[in-house]
Coordinates of C-alpha atoms in Angstrom, one line a residue:
M1 CA 7.5 -12.2 16.8
K2 CA 8.8 -14.6 18.8
K3 CA 6.7 -17.9 19.2
T4 CA 6.5 -21.7 19.9
F5 CA 4.5 -23.2 17.7
A6 CA 3.2 -26.6 18.5
L7 CA 2.6 -28.6 15.4
A8 CA -0.8 -30.8 17.3
H9 CA -4.2 -30.5 17.5
P10 CA -6.9 -31.5 19.2
K11 CA -9.6 -31.1 16.0
L12 CA -7.7 -30.1 13.1
P13 CA -4.9 -32.6 11.0
L14 CA -1.2 -31.6 10.3
A15 CA -1.8 -31.0 7.1
R16 CA -4.3 -28.0 7.7
R17 CA -1.9 -26.4 10.8
V18 CA 1.1 -25.6 9.3
D19 CA -0.5 -24.7 6.4
S20 CA -2.1 -22.3 9.7
I21 CA 1.5 -21.4 10.9
K22 CA 3.0 -20.7 7.4
H23 CA -0.3 -18.1 7.1
E24 CA 0.3 -16.2 10.5
I25 CA 3.7 -16.4 10.4
K26 CA 3.6 -14.2 6.1
K27 CA 0.6 -12.6 7.4
Y28 CA 3.0 -11.1 10.6
L29 CA 5.8 -9.7 7.9
K30 CA 3.5 -8.5 5.9
R31 CA 1.9 -6.5 8.5
E32 CA 5.4 -5.0 9.2
R33 CA 6.5 -4.2 6.0
N34 CA 3.5 -2.5 6.1
K35 CA 4.5 -0.6 9.1
T36 CA 5.6 3.1 8.5
L37 CA 9.7 3.0 7.9
P38 CA 11.8 5.9 10.4
S39 CA 13.1 9.0 8.9
G40 CA 16.3 8.8 6.3
M41 CA 15.3 4.7 6.2
N42 CA 14.0 2.4 2.8
Y43 CA 13.4 -0.7 3.7
W44 CA 12.8 -3.5 6.5
A45 CA 15.0 -5.8 7.3
F46 CA 14.4 -9.4 8.7
D47 CA 16.0 -10.8 11.5
C48 CA 15.1 -14.9 11.4
R49 CA 15.8 -17.8 14.4
F50 CA 14.4 -20.7 13.6
G51 CA 15.1 -23.8 16.0
A52 CA 13.6 -26.8 18.0
S53 CA 13.3 -24.6 20.5
A54 CA 14.8 -21.2 21.7
E55 CA 18.0 -22.5 23.0
T56 CA 18.2 -24.7 19.7
A57 CA 17.8 -22.2 17.1
T58 CA 20.1 -20.8 15.0
D59 CA 19.7 -17.9 12.0
V60 CA 18.4 -18.4 8.8
F61 CA 16.6 -16.1 6.2
P62 CA 12.7 -15.4 5.8
S63 CA 12.5 -16.2 2.6
E64 CA 13.8 -20.1 4.0
I65 CA 11.4 -20.1 6.5
N66 CA 8.8 -22.6 5.1
K67 CA 11.2 -24.8 4.4
H68 CA 12.3 -25.0 7.6
I69 CA 8.9 -25.9 8.3
D70 CA 8.7 -28.6 5.7
T71 CA 11.8 -29.6 7.4
V72 CA 10.0 -30.1 10.6
V73 CA 7.7 -31.8 9.9
A74 CA 9.3 -34.9 7.8
Q75 CA 11.3 -35.4 11.3
E76 CA 7.3 -35.0 13.1
L77 CA 8.9 -33.3 15.9
P78 CA 6.0 -32.1 18.4
E79 CA 7.0 -28.1 18.5
F80 CA 8.9 -25.0 16.6
Y81 CA 10.7 -22.5 18.2
V82 CA 10.3 -19.1 15.2
E83 CA 11.4 -16.0 15.9
I84 CA 11.0 -12.8 13.4
L85 CA 13.0 -9.4 14.3
A86 CA 12.1 -6.1 11.8
R87 CA 14.7 -3.5 12.3
A88 CA 14.3 -0.9 9.4
C89 CA 18.0 -0.6 7.1
K90 CA 19.3 2.4 4.6
H91 CA 20.3 1.3 0.8
D92 CA 23.2 2.9 0.4
P93 CA 23.2 3.1 -3.2
R94 CA 27.1 2.3 -5.3
S95 CA 28.2 4.8 -6.7
I96 CA 28.5 5.0 -10.4
A97 CA 32.0 4.7 -10.9
T98 CA 31.9 1.5 -8.7
S99 CA 29.6 -0.2 -10.6
A100 CA 31.4 0.6 -14.0
D101 CA 34.4 -0.8 -12.2
D102 CA 32.1 -4.2 -11.2
Q103 CA 31.0 -4.4 -15.1
A104 CA 34.2 -4.2 -16.4

């Protein structure tokens, strides 16, 4: 998902528009997580960028997107850019010897 969201809407109040944007992002993440993983992969990781525009977007964690949206609303910016790219990853569990060393 690479999208610029406008906060102004002719019929919806700002709070309702913000809720619908957050819901759309949440729905996209859920849809991507439910896709079938390629063989040998364990989970979906997300590369996210957020900013006032595509040129000024910086890397953020998926869990921080709602906080950034709230910041944009507080700054009264007219629009913002969100980029979320899913990639399949493989989790390599630690060996028993390594985890025992970490606990000591």
